[in-house]
Short mmCIF file of C-alpha atoms in Angstrom, two decimals:
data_model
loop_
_atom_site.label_atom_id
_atom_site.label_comp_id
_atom_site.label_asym_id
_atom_site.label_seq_id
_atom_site.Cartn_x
_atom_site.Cartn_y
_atom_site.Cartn_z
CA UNK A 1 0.00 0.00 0.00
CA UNK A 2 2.41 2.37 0.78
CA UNK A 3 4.40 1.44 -2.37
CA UNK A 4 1.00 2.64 -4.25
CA UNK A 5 0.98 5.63 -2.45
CA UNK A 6 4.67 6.63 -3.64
CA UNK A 7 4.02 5.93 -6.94
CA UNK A 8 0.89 8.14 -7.31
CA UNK A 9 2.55 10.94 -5.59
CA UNK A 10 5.24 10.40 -7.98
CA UNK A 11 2.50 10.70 -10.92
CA UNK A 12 0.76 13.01 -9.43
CA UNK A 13 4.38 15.57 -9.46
CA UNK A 14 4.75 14.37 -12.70
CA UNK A 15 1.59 15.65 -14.33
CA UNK A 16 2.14 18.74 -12.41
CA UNK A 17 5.62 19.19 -13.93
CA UNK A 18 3.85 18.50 -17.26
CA UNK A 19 0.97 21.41 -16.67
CA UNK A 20 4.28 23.84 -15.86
CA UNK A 21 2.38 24.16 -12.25
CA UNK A 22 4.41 23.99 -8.99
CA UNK A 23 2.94 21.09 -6.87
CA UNK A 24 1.65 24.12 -4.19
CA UNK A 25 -0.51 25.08 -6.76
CA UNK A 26 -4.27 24.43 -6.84
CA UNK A 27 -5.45 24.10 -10.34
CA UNK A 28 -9.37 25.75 -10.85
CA UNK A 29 -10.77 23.98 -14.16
CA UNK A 30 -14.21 24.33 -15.15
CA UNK A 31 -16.43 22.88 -18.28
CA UNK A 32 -17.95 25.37 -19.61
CA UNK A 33 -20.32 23.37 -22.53
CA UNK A 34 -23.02 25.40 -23.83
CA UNK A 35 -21.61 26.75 -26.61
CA UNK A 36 -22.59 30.54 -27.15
CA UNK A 37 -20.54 31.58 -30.70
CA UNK A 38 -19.28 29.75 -32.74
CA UNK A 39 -17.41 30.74 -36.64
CA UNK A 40 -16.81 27.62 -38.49
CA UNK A 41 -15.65 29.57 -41.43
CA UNK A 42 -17.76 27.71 -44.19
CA UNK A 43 -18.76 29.89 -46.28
CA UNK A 44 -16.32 31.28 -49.02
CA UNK A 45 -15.51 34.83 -49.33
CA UNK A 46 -15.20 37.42 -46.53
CA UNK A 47 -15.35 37.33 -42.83
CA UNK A 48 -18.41 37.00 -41.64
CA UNK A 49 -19.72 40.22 -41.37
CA UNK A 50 -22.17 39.77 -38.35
CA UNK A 51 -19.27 38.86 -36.14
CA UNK A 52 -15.92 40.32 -37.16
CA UNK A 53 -14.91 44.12 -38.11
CA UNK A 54 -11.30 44.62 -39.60
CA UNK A 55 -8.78 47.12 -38.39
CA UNK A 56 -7.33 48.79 -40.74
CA UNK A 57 -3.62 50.77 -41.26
CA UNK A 58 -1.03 51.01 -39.51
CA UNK A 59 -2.68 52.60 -35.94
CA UNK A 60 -0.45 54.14 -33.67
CA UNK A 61 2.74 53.53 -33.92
CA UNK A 62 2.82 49.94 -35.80
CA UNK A 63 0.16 49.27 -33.78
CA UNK A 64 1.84 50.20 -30.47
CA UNK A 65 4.73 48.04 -31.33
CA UNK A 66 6.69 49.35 -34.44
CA UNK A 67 5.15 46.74 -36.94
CA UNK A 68 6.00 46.73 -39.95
CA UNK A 69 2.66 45.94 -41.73
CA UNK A 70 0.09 47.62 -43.40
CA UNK A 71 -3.61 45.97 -42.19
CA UNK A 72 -5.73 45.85 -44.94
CA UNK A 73 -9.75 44.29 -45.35
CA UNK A 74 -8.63 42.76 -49.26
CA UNK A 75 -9.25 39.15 -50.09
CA UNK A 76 -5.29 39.09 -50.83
CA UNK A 77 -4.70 38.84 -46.80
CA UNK A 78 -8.06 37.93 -45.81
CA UNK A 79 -11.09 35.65 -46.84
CA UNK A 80 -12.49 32.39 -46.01
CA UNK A 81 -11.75 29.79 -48.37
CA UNK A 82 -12.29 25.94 -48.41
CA UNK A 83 -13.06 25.53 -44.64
CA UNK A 84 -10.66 28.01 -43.26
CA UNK A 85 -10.00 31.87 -42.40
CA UNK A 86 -6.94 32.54 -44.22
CA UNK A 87 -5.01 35.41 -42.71
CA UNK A 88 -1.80 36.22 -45.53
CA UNK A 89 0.71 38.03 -44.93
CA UNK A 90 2.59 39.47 -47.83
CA UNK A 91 5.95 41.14 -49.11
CA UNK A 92 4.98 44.07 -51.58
CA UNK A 93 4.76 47.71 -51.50
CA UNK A 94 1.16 49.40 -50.36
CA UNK A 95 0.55 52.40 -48.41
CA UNK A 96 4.22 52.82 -47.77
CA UNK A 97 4.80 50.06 -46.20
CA UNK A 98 6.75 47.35 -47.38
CA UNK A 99 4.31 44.47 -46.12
CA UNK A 100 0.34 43.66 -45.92
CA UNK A 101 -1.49 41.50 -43.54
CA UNK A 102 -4.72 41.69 -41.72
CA UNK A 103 -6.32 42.14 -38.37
CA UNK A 104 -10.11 41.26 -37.57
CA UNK A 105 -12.16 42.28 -34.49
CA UNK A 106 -15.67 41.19 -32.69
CA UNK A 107 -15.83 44.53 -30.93
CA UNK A 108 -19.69 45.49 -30.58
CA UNK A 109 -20.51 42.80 -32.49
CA UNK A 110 -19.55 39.84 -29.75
CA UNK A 111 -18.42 40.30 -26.35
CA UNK A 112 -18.26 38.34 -23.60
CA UNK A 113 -17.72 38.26 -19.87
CA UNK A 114 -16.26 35.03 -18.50
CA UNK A 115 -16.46 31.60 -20.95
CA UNK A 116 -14.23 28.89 -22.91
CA UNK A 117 -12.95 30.68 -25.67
CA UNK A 118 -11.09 28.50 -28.05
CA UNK A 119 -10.22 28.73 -32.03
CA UNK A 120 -8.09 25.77 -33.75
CA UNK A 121 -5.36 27.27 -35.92
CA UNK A 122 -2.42 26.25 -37.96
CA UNK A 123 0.34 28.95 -37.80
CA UNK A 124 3.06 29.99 -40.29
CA UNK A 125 6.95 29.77 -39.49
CA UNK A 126 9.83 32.33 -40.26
CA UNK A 127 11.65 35.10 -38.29
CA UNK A 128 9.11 38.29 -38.00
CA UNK A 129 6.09 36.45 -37.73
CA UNK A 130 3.70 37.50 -34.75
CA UNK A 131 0.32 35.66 -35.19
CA UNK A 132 -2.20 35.89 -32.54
CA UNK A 133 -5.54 35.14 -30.89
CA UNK A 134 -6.26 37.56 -28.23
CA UNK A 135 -8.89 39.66 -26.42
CA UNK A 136 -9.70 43.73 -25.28
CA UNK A 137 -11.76 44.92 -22.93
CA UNK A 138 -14.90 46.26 -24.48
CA UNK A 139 -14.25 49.73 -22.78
CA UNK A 140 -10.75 50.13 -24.78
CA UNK A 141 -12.12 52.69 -25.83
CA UNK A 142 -12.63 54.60 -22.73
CA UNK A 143 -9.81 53.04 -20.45
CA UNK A 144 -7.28 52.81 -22.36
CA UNK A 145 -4.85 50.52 -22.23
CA UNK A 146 -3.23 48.62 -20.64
CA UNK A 147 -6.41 49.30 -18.53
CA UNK A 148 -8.62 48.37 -20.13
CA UNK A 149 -7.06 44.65 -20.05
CA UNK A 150 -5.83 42.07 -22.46
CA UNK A 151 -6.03 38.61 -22.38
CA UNK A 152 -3.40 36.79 -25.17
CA UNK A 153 -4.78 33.49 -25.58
CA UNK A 154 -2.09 32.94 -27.84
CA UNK A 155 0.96 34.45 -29.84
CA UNK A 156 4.08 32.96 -31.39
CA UNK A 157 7.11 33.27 -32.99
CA UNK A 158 7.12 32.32 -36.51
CA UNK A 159 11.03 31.93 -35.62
CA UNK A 160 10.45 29.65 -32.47
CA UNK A 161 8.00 26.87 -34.25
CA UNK A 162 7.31 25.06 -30.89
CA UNK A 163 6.34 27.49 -28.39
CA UNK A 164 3.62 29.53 -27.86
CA UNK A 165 2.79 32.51 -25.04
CA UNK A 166 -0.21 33.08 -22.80
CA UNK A 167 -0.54 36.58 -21.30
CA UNK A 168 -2.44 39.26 -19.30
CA UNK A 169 -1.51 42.42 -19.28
CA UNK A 170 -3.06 45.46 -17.17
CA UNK A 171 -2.51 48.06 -15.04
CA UNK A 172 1.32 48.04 -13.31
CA UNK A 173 1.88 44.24 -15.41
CA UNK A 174 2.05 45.55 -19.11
CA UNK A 175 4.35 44.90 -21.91
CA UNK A 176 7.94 43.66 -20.60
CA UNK A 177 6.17 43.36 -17.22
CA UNK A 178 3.20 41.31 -18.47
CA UNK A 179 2.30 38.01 -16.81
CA UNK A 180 3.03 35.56 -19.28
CA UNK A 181 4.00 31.96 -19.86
CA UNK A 182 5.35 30.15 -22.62
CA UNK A 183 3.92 26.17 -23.60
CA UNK A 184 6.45 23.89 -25.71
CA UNK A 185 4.56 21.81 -27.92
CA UNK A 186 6.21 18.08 -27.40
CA UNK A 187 7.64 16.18 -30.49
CA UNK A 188 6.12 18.79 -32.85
CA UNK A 189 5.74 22.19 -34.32
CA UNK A 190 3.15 24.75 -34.56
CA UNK A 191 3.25 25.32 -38.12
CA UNK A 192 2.99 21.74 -39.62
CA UNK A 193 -0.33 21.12 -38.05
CA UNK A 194 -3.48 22.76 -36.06
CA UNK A 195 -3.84 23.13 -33.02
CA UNK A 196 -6.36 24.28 -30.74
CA UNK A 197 -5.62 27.52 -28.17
CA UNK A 198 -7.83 28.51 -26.00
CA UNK A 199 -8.86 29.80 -22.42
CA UNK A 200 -11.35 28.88 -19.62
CA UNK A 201 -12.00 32.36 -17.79
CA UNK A 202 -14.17 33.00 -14.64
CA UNK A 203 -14.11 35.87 -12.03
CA UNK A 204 -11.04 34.58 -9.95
CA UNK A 205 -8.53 32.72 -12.52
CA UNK A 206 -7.78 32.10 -15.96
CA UNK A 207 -6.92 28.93 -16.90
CA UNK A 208 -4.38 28.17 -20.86
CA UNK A 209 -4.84 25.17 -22.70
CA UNK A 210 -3.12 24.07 -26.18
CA UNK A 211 -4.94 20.81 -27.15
CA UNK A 212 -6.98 21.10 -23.78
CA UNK A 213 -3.69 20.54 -21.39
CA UNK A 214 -3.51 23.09 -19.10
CA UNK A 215 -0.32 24.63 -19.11
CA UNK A 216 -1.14 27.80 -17.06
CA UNK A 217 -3.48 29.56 -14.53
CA UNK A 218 -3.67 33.50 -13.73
CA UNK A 219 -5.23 34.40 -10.84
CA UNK A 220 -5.45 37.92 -9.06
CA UNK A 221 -2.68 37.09 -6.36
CA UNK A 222 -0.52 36.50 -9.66
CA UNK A 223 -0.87 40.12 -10.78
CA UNK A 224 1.10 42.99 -9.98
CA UNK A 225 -1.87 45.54 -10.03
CA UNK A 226 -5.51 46.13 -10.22
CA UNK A 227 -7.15 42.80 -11.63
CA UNK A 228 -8.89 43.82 -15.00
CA UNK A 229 -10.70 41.09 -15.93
CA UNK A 230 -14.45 41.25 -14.67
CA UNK A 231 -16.21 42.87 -17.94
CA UNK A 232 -16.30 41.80 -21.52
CA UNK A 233 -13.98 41.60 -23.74
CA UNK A 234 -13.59 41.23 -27.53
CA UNK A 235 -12.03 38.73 -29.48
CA UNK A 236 -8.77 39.63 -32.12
CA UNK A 237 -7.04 37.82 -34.90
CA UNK A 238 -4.02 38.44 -37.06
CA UNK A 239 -0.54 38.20 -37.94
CA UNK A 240 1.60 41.12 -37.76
CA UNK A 241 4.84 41.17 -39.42
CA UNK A 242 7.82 42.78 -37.52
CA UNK A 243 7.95 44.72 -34.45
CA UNK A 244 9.65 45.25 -31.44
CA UNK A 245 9.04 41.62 -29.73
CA UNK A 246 9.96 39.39 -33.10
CA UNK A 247 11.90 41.85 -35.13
CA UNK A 248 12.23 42.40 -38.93
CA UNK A 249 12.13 39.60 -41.37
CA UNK A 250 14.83 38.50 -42.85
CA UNK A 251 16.46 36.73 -46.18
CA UNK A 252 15.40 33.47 -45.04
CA UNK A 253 11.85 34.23 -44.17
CA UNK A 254 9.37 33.49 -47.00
CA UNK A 255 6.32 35.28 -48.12
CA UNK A 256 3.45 35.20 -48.79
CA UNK A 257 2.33 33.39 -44.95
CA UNK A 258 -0.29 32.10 -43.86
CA UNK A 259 -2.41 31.48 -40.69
CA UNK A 260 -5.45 29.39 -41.02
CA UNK A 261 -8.18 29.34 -38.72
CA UNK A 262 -10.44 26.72 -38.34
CA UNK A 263 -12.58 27.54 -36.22
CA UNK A 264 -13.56 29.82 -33.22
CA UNK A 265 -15.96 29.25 -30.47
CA UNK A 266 -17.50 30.49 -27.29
CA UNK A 267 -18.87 28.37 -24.59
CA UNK A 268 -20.55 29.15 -21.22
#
């Protein structure tokens, strides 16, 4: 008996070690089932339009982080095709920039507070690619950020093909301070197959999952300030191209890219 006991408290650290959790930590997860939104992308041509807006330009300063794109609403960098959002980045010349992508939103069109939010997605790979699935608070407009909130269900590296980030950023834990952590996808890569990204989110935690293992949980006593994350939020998607956190493309970094979405969907 006690020989059983050892080895399930040896399994038991094991799995925790696998999760990236400290065996002190206690580990909130929640079903949420009744599925709320969902975008299967099956119909060819543009985003839907009842669900997803498109930002468009360069904003404020790349964005807020010196990208290098150009965001544009053209089927050339975004449409849904055969099953799939396609999301292209390209090399050419446009606007004055020297590179086109695109950048969709469900601000006032779908917002929610607390939920499984999950989309399955197959990214690209080469050095200056910054995909991501993310979220706002639906007051960005107001509170601006970071306090308004952001939760980054997922971004990546097109130079680091096995690893991907979740983060929350908000007031006093922003940018370089943010509290983030990163998942390493075993005996695989990102970009030769999909996977699904998502987050289970609730008034006192928020839990990361790639393929449904949880890799992460944010709580309040995790962040450095005010905790931000008990109103809606909007859902993003895009790839930007350069920046300050992956840096310019280089020689060896092929265009066009792209990241295809499968699908995205909200449960409660």
């Amino acid at each position: 008996m006690k020989k059983n006991k050892i080895n399930l408290l040896l399994s038991i650290c094991v799995f925790s070690m696998m999760l990236g959790c400290s065996s002190d930590e206690k580990q909130t997860v929640v079903t949420k089932t009744q599925l709320v939104m969902s975008d299967e992308f099956n119909v060819d041509g543009a985003p839907n339009p009842i669900l997803w807006s498109y930002d468009i330009g360069t904003g404020n300063n790349g964005w807020g982080n010196s990208e290098l794109q150009y965001y544009t609403n053209r089927p050339e960098n975004i449409k849904v095709e055969n099953g799939f959002l396609k999301i292209t980045a390209r090399r050419e010349q446009y606007m004055g920039k020297s590179y086109t992508s695109a950048r969709i939103l469900t601000k006032g069109k779908f917002e929610t507070k607390y939920g499984r939010l999950e989309s399955r997605i197959k990214l690209p790979r080469g050095k200056g690619l910054w995909p991501a699935f993310w979220m706002l608070g639906s007051n960005s407009d107001t509170a601006i950020w970071p306090q308004c909130g952001e939760i980054d269900i997922m971004e990546y590296l097109g130079s680091s093909p096995t690893k991907v980030f979740g983060t929350v950023h908000g007031p006093g834990y922003s940018a370089g301070n943010a509290i983030t952590k990163t998942y390493t996808l075993p005996n695989s890569r990102f970009d030769t197959d999909f996977h699904v990204f998502g987050v289970e989110w609730d008034e006192n935690y928020i839990n990361f999952y790639v393929d449904n293992v949880l890799y992460n949980q944010i709580t309040p006593s995790d962040v450095t300030g005010d905790w931000v994350f008990n109103n809606p939020f909007y859902m993003i998607l895009n790839m930007a191209v350069g920046g300050n956190y992956p840096g310019a493309p280089n020689s060896e970094t092929p265009f066009p890219q792209e990241m295809l979405v499968d699908y995205v969907r909200v449960y409660q």
